[in-house]
Amino acid sequence: MDLKKSAIIFNGFLHDFAAGIWLAAIVTIALLHNAHLDHPEVVSVLNSLERLFFWGSVVAMVIIMATGAGRTFTYVENWYGADAERVRRKMLMYKHVILFGCFAAGYLAIFRKVFH
């Protein structure tokens, strides 16, 4: 396998891995924030952890966007055939609209929790 194909595969893995890290960070921030009520004695520690996970999620988001842009330039035409490819492209557009909404909702939900 040549270097270009290896880089394309690595880019896809990095994109998916960063998306998983982003989601895990958002969920972790929400769980840490909920622990404020149960354990007020460790609020200062939880606040610093929330900020750490928040900025980690921002780094993951940058990686997601950069590798997603990379995927755009390495897209393989008609991999599944012309008819299936039209459906695949339409579904990819829907998926990305939904995911951008999820990213926005996630940050709206946690921003006030982290920077209260």
MMTF fields as JSON, N, C-alpha, C and O atoms, coordinates in Angstrom:
{
  "mmtfVersion": "1.0.0",
  "mmtfProducer": "UNKNOWN",
  "numBonds": 463,
  "numAtoms": 464,
  "numGroups": 116,
  "numChains": 1,
  "numModels": 1,
  "chainsPerModel": [1],
  "groupsPerChain": [116],
  "chainIdList": ["A"],
  "bondAtomList": [4, 2, 8, 6, 12, 10, 16, 14, 20, 18, 24, 22, 28, 26, 32, 30, 36, 34, 40, 38, 44, 42, 48, 46, 52, 50, 56, 54, 60, 58, 64, 62, 68, 66, 72, 70, 76, 74, 80, 78, 84, 82, 88, 86, 92, 90, 96, 94, 100, 98, 104, 102, 108, 106, 112, 110, 116, 114, 120, 118, 124, 122, 128, 126, 132, 130, 136, 134, 140, 138, 144, 142, 148, 146, 152, 150, 156, 154, 160, 158, 164, 162, 168, 166, 172, 170, 176, 174, 180, 178, 184, 182, 188, 186, 192, 190, 196, 194, 200, 198, 204, 202, 208, 206, 212, 210, 216, 214, 220, 218, 224, 222, 228, 226, 232, 230, 236, 234, 240, 238, 244, 242, 248, 246, 252, 250, 256, 254, 260, 258, 264, 262, 268, 266, 272, 270, 276, 274, 280, 278, 284, 282, 288, 286, 292, 290, 296, 294, 300, 298, 304, 302, 308, 306, 312, 310, 316, 314, 320, 318, 324, 322, 328, 326, 332, 330, 336, 334, 340, 338, 344, 342, 348, 346, 352, 350, 356, 354, 360, 358, 364, 362, 368, 366, 372, 370, 376, 374, 380, 378, 384, 382, 388, 386, 392, 390, 396, 394, 400, 398, 404, 402, 408, 406, 412, 410, 416, 414, 420, 418, 424, 422, 428, 426, 432, 430, 436, 434, 440, 438, 444, 442, 448, 446, 452, 450, 456, 454, 460, 458],
  "bondOrderList": [1, 1, 1, 1, 1, 1, 1, 1, 1, 1, 1, 1, 1, 1, 1, 1, 1, 1, 1, 1, 1, 1, 1, 1, 1, 1, 1, 1, 1, 1, 1, 1, 1, 1, 1, 1, 1, 1, 1, 1, 1, 1, 1, 1, 1, 1, 1, 1, 1, 1, 1, 1, 1, 1, 1, 1, 1, 1, 1, 1, 1, 1, 1, 1, 1, 1, 1, 1, 1, 1, 1, 1, 1, 1, 1, 1, 1, 1, 1, 1, 1, 1, 1, 1, 1, 1, 1, 1, 1, 1, 1, 1, 1, 1, 1, 1, 1, 1, 1, 1, 1, 1, 1, 1, 1, 1, 1, 1, 1, 1, 1, 1, 1, 1, 1],
  "groupList": [{"groupName": "MET", "atomNameList": ["N", "CA", "C", "O"], "elementList": ["N", "C", "C", "O"], "formalChargeList": [0, 0, 0, 0], "bondAtomList": [1, 0, 2, 1, 3, 2], "bondOrderList": [1, 1, 2], "singleLetterCode": "M", "chemCompType": "L-PEPTIDE LINKING"}, {"groupName": "ASP", "atomNameList": ["N", "CA", "C", "O"], "elementList": ["N", "C", "C", "O"], "formalChargeList": [0, 0, 0, 0], "bondAtomList": [1, 0, 2, 1, 3, 2], "bondOrderList": [1, 1, 2], "singleLetterCode": "D", "chemCompType": "L-PEPTIDE LINKING"}, {"groupName": "LEU", "atomNameList": ["N", "CA", "C", "O"], "elementList": ["N", "C", "C", "O"], "formalChargeList": [0, 0, 0, 0], "bondAtomList": [1, 0, 2, 1, 3, 2], "bondOrderList": [1, 1, 2], "singleLetterCode": "L", "chemCompType": "L-PEPTIDE LINKING"}, {"groupName": "LYS", "atomNameList": ["N", "CA", "C", "O"], "elementList": ["N", "C", "C", "O"], "formalChargeList": [0, 0, 0, 0], "bondAtomList": [1, 0, 2, 1, 3, 2], "bondOrderList": [1, 1, 2], "singleLetterCode": "K", "chemCompType": "L-PEPTIDE LINKING"}, {"groupName": "SER", "atomNameList": ["N", "CA", "C", "O"], "elementList": ["N", "C", "C", "O"], "formalChargeList": [0, 0, 0, 0], "bondAtomList": [1, 0, 2, 1, 3, 2], "bondOrderList": [1, 1, 2], "singleLetterCode": "S", "chemCompType": "L-PEPTIDE LINKING"}, {"groupName": "ALA", "atomNameList": ["N", "CA", "C", "O"], "elementList": ["N", "C", "C", "O"], "formalChargeList": [0, 0, 0, 0], "bondAtomList": [1, 0, 2, 1, 3, 2], "bondOrderList": [1, 1, 2], "singleLetterCode": "A", "chemCompType": "L-PEPTIDE LINKING"}, {"groupName": "ILE", "atomNameList": ["N", "CA", "C", "O"], "elementList": ["N", "C", "C", "O"], "formalChargeList": [0, 0, 0, 0], "bondAtomList": [1, 0, 2, 1, 3, 2], "bondOrderList": [1, 1, 2], "singleLetterCode": "I", "chemCompType": "L-PEPTIDE LINKING"}, {"groupName": "PHE", "atomNameList": ["N", "CA", "C", "O"], "elementList": ["N", "C", "C", "O"], "formalChargeList": [0, 0, 0, 0], "bondAtomList": [1, 0, 2, 1, 3, 2], "bondOrderList": [1, 1, 2], "singleLetterCode": "F", "chemCompType": "L-PEPTIDE LINKING"}, {"groupName": "ASN", "atomNameList": ["N", "CA", "C", "O"], "elementList": ["N", "C", "C", "O"], "formalChargeList": [0, 0, 0, 0], "bondAtomList": [1, 0, 2, 1, 3, 2], "bondOrderList": [1, 1, 2], "singleLetterCode": "N", "chemCompType": "L-PEPTIDE LINKING"}, {"groupName": "GLY", "atomNameList": ["N", "CA", "C", "O"], "elementList": ["N", "C", "C", "O"], "formalChargeList": [0, 0, 0, 0], "bondAtomList": [1, 0, 2, 1, 3, 2], "bondOrderList": [1, 1, 2], "singleLetterCode": "G", "chemCompType": "PEPTIDE LINKING"}, {"groupName": "HIS", "atomNameList": ["N", "CA", "C", "O"], "elementList": ["N", "C", "C", "O"], "formalChargeList": [0, 0, 0, 0], "bondAtomList": [1, 0, 2, 1, 3, 2], "bondOrderList": [1, 1, 2], "singleLetterCode": "H", "chemCompType": "L-PEPTIDE LINKING"}, {"groupName": "TRP", "atomNameList": ["N", "CA", "C", "O"], "elementList": ["N", "C", "C", "O"], "formalChargeList": [0, 0, 0, 0], "bondAtomList": [1, 0, 2, 1, 3, 2], "bondOrderList": [1, 1, 2], "singleLetterCode": "W", "chemCompType": "L-PEPTIDE LINKING"}, {"groupName": "VAL", "atomNameList": ["N", "CA", "C", "O"], "elementList": ["N", "C", "C", "O"], "formalChargeList": [0, 0, 0, 0], "bondAtomList": [1, 0, 2, 1, 3, 2], "bondOrderList": [1, 1, 2], "singleLetterCode": "V", "chemCompType": "L-PEPTIDE LINKING"}, {"groupName": "THR", "atomNameList": ["N", "CA", "C", "O"], "elementList": ["N", "C", "C", "O"], "formalChargeList": [0, 0, 0, 0], "bondAtomList": [1, 0, 2, 1, 3, 2], "bondOrderList": [1, 1, 2], "singleLetterCode": "T", "chemCompType": "L-PEPTIDE LINKING"}, {"groupName": "PRO", "atomNameList": ["N", "CA", "C", "O"], "elementList": ["N", "C", "C", "O"], "formalChargeList": [0, 0, 0, 0], "bondAtomList": [1, 0, 2, 1, 3, 2], "bondOrderList": [1, 1, 2], "singleLetterCode": "P", "chemCompType": "L-PEPTIDE LINKING"}, {"groupName": "GLU", "atomNameList": ["N", "CA", "C", "O"], "elementList": ["N", "C", "C", "O"], "formalChargeList": [0, 0, 0, 0], "bondAtomList": [1, 0, 2, 1, 3, 2], "bondOrderList": [1, 1, 2], "singleLetterCode": "E", "chemCompType": "L-PEPTIDE LINKING"}, {"groupName": "ARG", "atomNameList": ["N", "CA", "C", "O"], "elementList": ["N", "C", "C", "O"], "formalChargeList": [0, 0, 0, 0], "bondAtomList": [1, 0, 2, 1, 3, 2], "bondOrderList": [1, 1, 2], "singleLetterCode": "R", "chemCompType": "L-PEPTIDE LINKING"}, {"groupName": "TYR", "atomNameList": ["N", "CA", "C", "O"], "elementList": ["N", "C", "C", "O"], "formalChargeList": [0, 0, 0, 0], "bondAtomList": [1, 0, 2, 1, 3, 2], "bondOrderList": [1, 1, 2], "singleLetterCode": "Y", "chemCompType": "L-PEPTIDE LINKING"}, {"groupName": "CYS", "atomNameList": ["N", "CA", "C", "O"], "elementList": ["N", "C", "C", "O"], "formalChargeList": [0, 0, 0, 0], "bondAtomList": [1, 0, 2, 1, 3, 2], "bondOrderList": [1, 1, 2], "singleLetterCode": "C", "chemCompType": "L-PEPTIDE LINKING"}],
  "groupTypeList": [0, 1, 2, 3, 3, 4, 5, 6, 6, 7, 8, 9, 7, 2, 10, 1, 7, 5, 5, 9, 6, 11, 2, 5, 5, 6, 12, 13, 6, 5, 2, 2, 10, 8, 5, 10, 2, 1, 10, 14, 15, 12, 12, 4, 12, 2, 8, 4, 2, 15, 16, 2, 7, 7, 11, 9, 4, 12, 12, 5, 0, 12, 6, 6, 0, 5, 13, 9, 5, 9, 16, 13, 7, 13, 17, 12, 15, 8, 11, 17, 9, 5, 1, 5, 15, 16, 12, 16, 16, 3, 0, 2, 0, 17, 3, 10, 12, 6, 2, 7, 9, 18, 7, 5, 5, 9, 17, 2, 5, 6, 7, 16, 3, 12, 7, 10],
  "groupIdList": [1, 2, 3, 4, 5, 6, 7, 8, 9, 10, 11, 12, 13, 14, 15, 16, 17, 18, 19, 20, 21, 22, 23, 24, 25, 26, 27, 28, 29, 30, 31, 32, 33, 34, 35, 36, 37, 38, 39, 40, 41, 42, 43, 44, 45, 46, 47, 48, 49, 50, 51, 52, 53, 54, 55, 56, 57, 58, 59, 60, 61, 62, 63, 64, 65, 66, 67, 68, 69, 70, 71, 72, 73, 74, 75, 76, 77, 78, 79, 80, 81, 82, 83, 84, 85, 86, 87, 88, 89, 90, 91, 92, 93, 94, 95, 96, 97, 98, 99, 100, 101, 102, 103, 104, 105, 106, 107, 108, 109, 110, 111, 112, 113, 114, 115, 116],
  "secStructList": [7, 7, 2, 2, 2, 2, 2, 2, 2, 2, 2, 2, 2, 2, 2, 2, 2, 2, 2, 2, 2, 2, 2, 2, 2, 2, 2, 2, 2, 2, 2, 2, 2, 2, 2, 2, 2, 2, 7, 4, 4, 4, 2, 2, 2, 2, 2, 2, 2, 2, 2, 2, 2, 2, 2, 2, 2, 2, 2, 2, 2, 2, 2, 2, 2, 2, 2, 2, 2, 2, 2, 2, 2, 6, 7, 7, 6, 6, 1, 1, 7, 2, 2, 2, 2, 2, 2, 2, 2, 2, 2, 2, 2, 2, 2, 2, 2, 2, 2, 2, 2, 2, 2, 2, 2, 2, 2, 2, 2, 2, 2, 2, 2, 2, 6, 7],
  "xCoordList": [0.855, 0.0, 0.896, 1.903, 0.523, 1.354, 1.055, 0.074, 1.914, 1.83, 0.544, -0.034, 0.086, -1.123, -2.34, -3.148, -2.472, -3.607, -3.53, -4.55, -2.337, -2.165, -2.559, -3.192, -2.193, -2.547, -4.058, -4.62, -4.717, -6.174, -6.859, -7.806, -6.381, -6.953, -6.7, -7.602, -5.479, -5.15, -6.019, -6.483, -6.239, -7.089, -8.501, -9.088, -9.041, -10.378, -10.428, -11.375, -9.407, -9.345, -9.26, -9.947, -8.414, -8.257, -9.566, -9.925, -10.268, -11.561, -12.555, -13.194, -12.681, -13.619, -13.198, -14.045, -11.913, -11.409, -11.667, -12.092, -11.413, -11.648, -13.132, -13.488, -13.999, -15.441, -15.834, -16.657, -15.259, -15.531, -15.027, -15.697, -13.84, -13.289, -14.172, -14.423, -14.643, -15.503, -16.756, -17.107, -17.418, -18.647, -18.365, -19.121, -17.295, -16.946, -16.658, -17.041, -15.99, -15.683, -16.953, -17.081, -17.894, -19.149, -19.928, -20.433, -20.027, -20.745, -20.04, -20.693, -18.72, -17.96, -18.17, -18.323, -18.179, -18.425, -19.794, -19.927, -20.801, -22.143, -22.172, -22.792, -21.514, -21.482, -20.712, -21.136, -19.587, -18.824, -19.632, -19.611, -20.341, -21.129, -22.256, -22.554, -22.867, -23.912, -23.352, -24.079, -22.08, -21.456, -21.265, -21.043, -21.346, -21.244, -22.267, -21.958, -23.472, -24.544, -24.325, -24.628, -23.792, -23.6, -22.352, -22.312, -21.345, -20.062, -19.531, -18.562, -20.157, -19.728, -18.302, -17.699, -17.76, -16.409, -15.323, -14.186, -15.658, -14.654, -14.987, -14.511, -15.798, -16.225, -15.036, -15.027, -14.031, -12.887, -12.14, -11.673, -12.027, -11.371, -12.234, -11.726, -13.531, -14.434, -14.45, -14.5, -14.407, -14.388, -13.146, -13.235, -11.993, -10.78, -10.825, -10.324, -11.407, -11.564, -12.523, -12.282, -13.6, -14.547, -13.858, -14.061, -13.045, -12.34, -11.334, -11.187, -10.655, -9.709, -10.425, -9.959, -11.544, -12.303, -12.904, -12.981, -13.327, -13.875, -12.827, -13.103, -11.635, -10.613, -10.132, -9.74, -10.162, -9.88, -10.92, -10.595, -12.17, -13.23, -13.063, -13.379, -12.569, -12.324, -11.211, -11.312, -10.156, -9.078, -9.629, -9.309, -10.456, -11.067, -11.92, -11.91, -12.653, -13.497, -12.645, -13.005, -11.532, -10.631, -10.105, -10.035, -9.74, -9.256, -10.368, -10.118, -11.588, -12.726, -12.911, -13.075, -12.887, -13.085, -11.941, -12.177, -10.714, -9.557, -9.535, -9.315, -9.763, -9.741, -10.973, -10.918, -12.084, -13.273, -13.023, -13.451, -12.325, -11.96, -11.028, -11.134, -10.116, -9.225, -9.984, -9.626, -11.033, -11.86, -12.543, -12.727, -12.911, -13.561, -12.651, -13.114, -11.361, -10.418, -9.967, -9.377, -10.245, -9.829, -11.032, -10.922, -12.164, -13.402, -13.31, -12.874, -13.719, -13.673, -15.03, -16.062, -15.015, -16.251, -16.781, -16.012, -18.091, -18.792, -18.233, -18.167, -17.844, -17.326, -18.386, -18.078, -19.63, -20.715, -21.582, -22.567, -21.24, -22.07, -22.815, -23.016, -23.227, -23.809, -25.086, -25.226, -26.01, -27.274, -27.054, -27.568, -26.299, -26.019, -25.227, -25.4, -24.37, -23.553, -24.399, -24.101, -25.439, -26.345, -27.032, -27.121, -27.51, -28.159, -27.142, -27.447, -25.943, -24.896, -24.557, -24.43, -24.41, -24.095, -25.213, -24.95, -26.454, -27.592, -27.602, -27.826, -27.358, -27.34, -26.171, -26.306, -25.04, -23.904, -24.237, -23.856, -24.944, -25.345, -26.288, -26.113, -27.286, -28.198, -27.431, -27.655, -26.528, -25.747, -24.969, -24.938, -24.341, -23.534, -24.378, -23.954, -25.538, -26.436, -26.845, -26.834, -27.203, -27.584, -26.406, -26.572, -25.208, -24.047, -23.64, -23.249, -23.724, -23.438, -24.434, -24.062, -25.697, -26.688, -26.331, -26.484, -25.855, -25.433, -24.227, -24.17, -23.264, -22.103, -22.552, -22.117, -23.415, -23.9, -24.677, -24.463, -25.576, -26.368, -25.474, -25.685, -24.475, -23.553, -22.814, -22.709, -22.298, -21.581, -22.516, -22.136, -23.712, -24.667, -25.016, -25.171, -25.137, -25.508, -24.39, -24.66, -23.148, -22.076, -21.346, -20.691, -21.433, -20.657, -20.984, -20.083, -22.254, -22.63, -22.269, -22.041, -22.212, -21.802, -20.321, -19.909, -19.522, -18.076, -17.679, -16.843, -18.264, -17.873, -18.967, -19.396, -19.41, -20.465, -19.891, -20.635],
  "yCoordList": [-1.178, 0.0, 1.234, 1.285, 2.207, 3.408, 4.377, 4.227, 5.357, 6.326, 7.143, 7.448, 7.501, 8.311, 7.557, 8.13, 6.289, 5.503, 5.324, 5.372, 5.121, 4.99, 6.285, 6.243, 7.429, 8.727, 8.945, 9.504, 8.513, 8.651, 7.814, 8.27, 6.591, 5.71, 6.272, 6.279, 6.747, 7.336, 8.568, 8.761, 9.392, 10.573, 10.17, 10.797, 9.119, 8.652, 8.143, 8.431, 7.383, 6.89, 8.049, 8.055, 9.03, 10.183, 10.967, 11.428, 11.115, 11.806, 11.105, 11.75, 9.803, 9.044, 9.025, 9.131, 8.891, 8.878, 10.217, 10.251, 11.308, 12.64, 12.857, 13.5, 12.326, 12.456, 11.713, 12.202, 10.545, 9.807, 10.528, 10.549, 11.125, 11.89, 13.096, 13.416, 13.763, 14.933, 14.54, 15.184, 13.489, 13.061, 12.632, 12.983, 11.881, 11.448, 12.643, 12.642, 13.658, 14.851, 15.593, 16.048, 15.72, 16.422, 15.679, 16.296, 14.378, 13.573, 13.655, 13.77, 13.597, 13.674, 15.011, 15.059, 16.09, 17.411, 17.44, 17.935, 16.917, 16.896, 16.073, 16.483, 14.93, 14.088, 14.752, 14.698, 15.377, 16.085, 17.231, 17.461, 17.945, 19.07, 18.591, 19.23, 17.482, 16.934, 16.498, 16.497, 16.128, 15.729, 16.919, 16.721, 18.139, 19.335, 19.282, 19.605, 18.877, 18.872, 17.81, 18.021, 16.663, 15.563, 15.72, 15.218, 16.408, 16.514, 17.948, 18.225, 18.858, 20.267, 20.49, 21.521, 19.542, 19.714, 19.608, 20.017, 19.072, 18.919, 19.766, 19.478, 20.802, 21.631, 22.244, 22.285, 22.72, 23.356, 22.356, 22.716, 21.121, 20.089, 19.771, 19.645, 19.642, 19.335, 20.45, 20.188, 21.7, 22.828, 22.789, 23.026, 22.492, 22.447, 21.263, 21.372, 20.148, 19.012, 19.345, 18.975, 20.039, 20.44, 21.295, 21.09, 22.25, 23.113, 22.312, 22.547, 21.381, 20.532, 19.734, 19.679, 19.124, 18.37, 19.289, 18.907, 20.494, 21.432, 21.775, 21.688, 22.161, 22.545, 21.333, 21.467, 20.158, 18.932, 18.7, 18.247, 19.01, 18.85, 19.851, 19.544, 21.044, 22.036, 21.553, 21.696, 20.986, 20.421, 19.294, 19.206, 18.435, 17.341, 17.904, 17.364, 18.98, 19.591, 20.13, 19.978, 20.749, 21.252, 20.089, 20.185, 19.002, 17.825, 17.25, 16.859, 17.196, 16.693, 17.536, 16.993, 18.843, 19.722, 19.593, 19.528, 19.555, 19.471, 18.138, 18.103, 17.047, 15.742, 15.546, 14.838, 16.17, 16.124, 16.84, 16.384, 17.97, 18.678, 17.807, 17.767, 17.112, 16.196, 15.082, 14.67, 14.595, 13.556, 14.068, 13.319, 15.334, 15.915, 15.825, 15.556, 16.051, 16.043, 14.643, 14.458, 13.659, 12.29, 11.396, 10.17, 12.007, 11.265, 10.42, 10.901, 9.172, 8.251, 8.287, 8.009, 8.63, 8.715, 7.322, 6.411, 7.174, 5.981, 4.671, 3.672, 4.674, 3.465, 2.368, 1.198, 2.746, 1.781, 1.686, 0.948, 2.407, 2.473, 3.791, 4.414, 4.221, 5.557, 5.761, 6.791, 4.814, 4.978, 5.015, 5.892, 4.07, 4.033, 5.264, 5.758, 5.754, 6.916, 8.169, 8.993, 8.332, 9.48, 9.431, 10.446, 8.268, 8.105, 8.331, 8.978, 7.803, 7.953, 9.423, 9.87, 10.172, 11.604, 12.355, 13.199, 12.047, 12.699, 12.372, 13.253, 11.11, 10.708, 11.361, 11.721, 11.51, 12.198, 13.656, 14.179, 14.309, 15.697, 15.767, 16.616, 14.882, 14.858, 14.59, 15.245, 13.621, 13.271, 14.473, 14.727, 15.213, 16.34, 17.504, 18.204, 17.721, 18.75, 18.367, 19.206, 17.107, 16.634, 16.751, 17.201, 16.344, 16.397, 17.825, 18.089, 18.752, 20.15, 20.646, 21.389, 20.238, 20.576, 19.982, 20.633, 18.74, 18.093, 18.798, 18.986, 19.187, 19.922, 21.235, 21.569, 21.974, 23.246, 23.025, 23.732, 22.05, 21.77, 21.326, 21.716, 20.51, 20.058, 21.207, 21.275, 22.114, 23.25, 24.22, 24.803, 24.398, 25.253, 24.658, 25.388, 23.351, 22.688, 22.743, 22.887, 22.63, 22.535, 23.838, 23.962, 24.806, 26.028, 26.7, 27.102, 26.818, 27.463, 26.599, 27.122, 25.296, 24.411, 24.592, 24.579, 24.761, 24.876, 26.267, 26.391, 27.3, 28.672, 29.411, 30.493, 28.824, 29.44, 30.421, 31.036],
  "zCoordList": [0.0, 0.0, 0.0, 0.707, -0.787, -0.874, 0.268, 0.996, 0.4, 1.496, 1.434, 2.477, 0.243, 0.102, 0.644, 1.375, 0.292, 0.788, 2.302, 2.989, 2.813, 4.266, 4.974, 6.03, 4.407, 4.994, 4.961, 5.903, 3.894, 3.792, 4.863, 5.504, 5.054, 6.072, 7.46, 8.298, 7.715, 9.01, 9.282, 10.406, 8.272, 8.402, 8.834, 9.715, 8.207, 8.579, 10.009, 10.741, 10.413, 11.795, 12.781, 13.802, 12.471, 13.354, 13.466, 14.549, 12.36, 12.345, 13.275, 14.106, 13.132, 13.956, 15.422, 16.309, 15.682, 17.05, 17.739, 18.894, 17.037, 17.607, 17.888, 18.876, 17.028, 17.271, 18.541, 19.316, 18.76, 19.99, 21.218, 22.25, 21.115, 22.237, 22.53, 23.692, 21.484, 21.687, 22.47, 23.459, 22.022, 22.689, 24.123, 25.029, 24.345, 25.701, 26.601, 27.771, 26.072, 26.873, 27.263, 28.4, 26.33, 26.624, 27.702, 28.64, 27.575, 28.571, 29.925, 30.963, 29.911, 31.163, 31.857, 33.078, 31.095, 31.69, 32.361, 33.48, 31.691, 32.276, 33.562, 34.543, 33.567, 34.768, 35.899, 37.053, 35.579, 36.607, 37.198, 38.408, 36.337, 36.833, 37.752, 38.76, 37.405, 38.271, 39.616, 40.609, 39.671, 40.932, 41.871, 43.065, 41.364, 42.218, 43.343, 44.49, 43.012, 44.0, 45.07, 46.245, 44.644, 45.586, 46.453, 47.576, 45.943, 46.649, 46.606, 45.9, 47.352, 47.292, 47.797, 47.501, 48.551, 49.088, 48.016, 48.248, 46.863, 45.797, 44.561, 43.463, 44.741, 43.615, 42.883, 41.653, 43.621, 42.952, 42.064, 40.983, 42.51, 41.693, 40.474, 39.36, 40.693, 39.583, 38.548, 37.347, 39.017, 38.076, 37.189, 35.985, 37.78, 36.96, 35.99, 34.87, 36.394, 35.488, 34.344, 33.195, 34.666, 33.624, 32.569, 31.372, 33.006, 32.058, 31.225, 30.025, 31.86, 31.137, 30.04, 28.902, 30.388, 29.399, 28.324, 27.157, 28.715, 27.734, 26.677, 25.481, 27.107, 26.139, 25.34, 24.18, 25.958, 25.205, 24.124, 23.026, 24.437, 23.435, 22.294, 21.145, 22.608, 21.562, 20.636, 19.417, 21.202, 20.377, 19.505, 18.32, 20.095, 19.325, 18.19, 17.084, 18.45, 17.419, 16.271, 15.104, 16.595, 15.548, 14.708, 13.483, 15.364, 14.642, 13.765, 12.625, 14.291, 13.511, 12.252, 11.16, 12.399, 11.241, 10.234, 9.027, 10.726, 9.819, 9.072, 7.861, 9.795, 9.132, 8.261, 7.255, 8.639, 7.785, 6.468, 5.408, 6.547, 5.317, 4.486, 3.26, 5.154, 4.441, 3.746, 2.643, 4.393, 3.778, 2.509, 1.55, 2.51, 1.338, 0.117, -0.991, 0.324, -0.796, -1.199, -2.263, -0.345, -0.666, -0.93, -0.899, -1.187, -1.402, -2.673, -3.719, -2.572, -3.707, -4.404, -3.793, -5.671, -6.452, -6.795, -7.104, -6.738, -7.211, -6.661, -7.377, -5.428, -4.788, -4.768, -4.998, -4.493, -4.368, -5.621, -5.628, -6.663, -7.858, -7.884, -6.842, -9.067, -9.243, -8.426, -7.767, -8.452, -7.725, -6.213, -5.519, -5.728, -4.29, -3.86, -2.746, -4.732, -4.389, -4.218, -3.353, -5.014, -4.849, -3.491, -2.8, -3.112, -1.802, -0.692, 0.31, -0.865, 0.15, 0.364, 1.504, -0.713, -0.591, 0.127, 0.983, -0.224, 0.426, 1.916, 2.747, 2.254, 3.662, 4.413, 5.582, 3.746, 4.367, 4.667, 5.714, 3.752, 4.007, 5.206, 6.08, 5.256, 6.398, 7.692, 8.71, 7.632, 8.825, 9.333, 10.538, 8.433, 8.874, 9.388, 10.307, 8.83, 9.367, 10.792, 11.692, 10.988, 12.327, 13.29, 14.424, 12.838, 13.718, 14.064, 15.2, 13.108, 13.447, 14.495, 15.403, 14.371, 15.39, 16.745, 17.779, 16.732, 17.986, 18.597, 19.812, 17.764, 18.281, 18.923, 20.025, 18.24, 18.781, 20.07, 21.055, 20.067, 21.271, 22.42, 23.568, 22.105, 23.144, 23.792, 25.016, 22.972, 23.541, 24.256, 25.271, 23.752, 24.464, 25.824, 26.804, 25.882, 27.132, 28.171, 29.363, 27.731, 28.72, 28.987, 30.021, 28.101, 28.275, 29.609, 30.345, 29.909, 31.186, 32.383, 33.474, 32.199, 33.293, 33.596, 34.756, 32.543, 32.72, 33.211, 34.106, 32.64, 32.942, 33.708, 33.306, 34.807, 35.612, 36.6, 37.364]
}
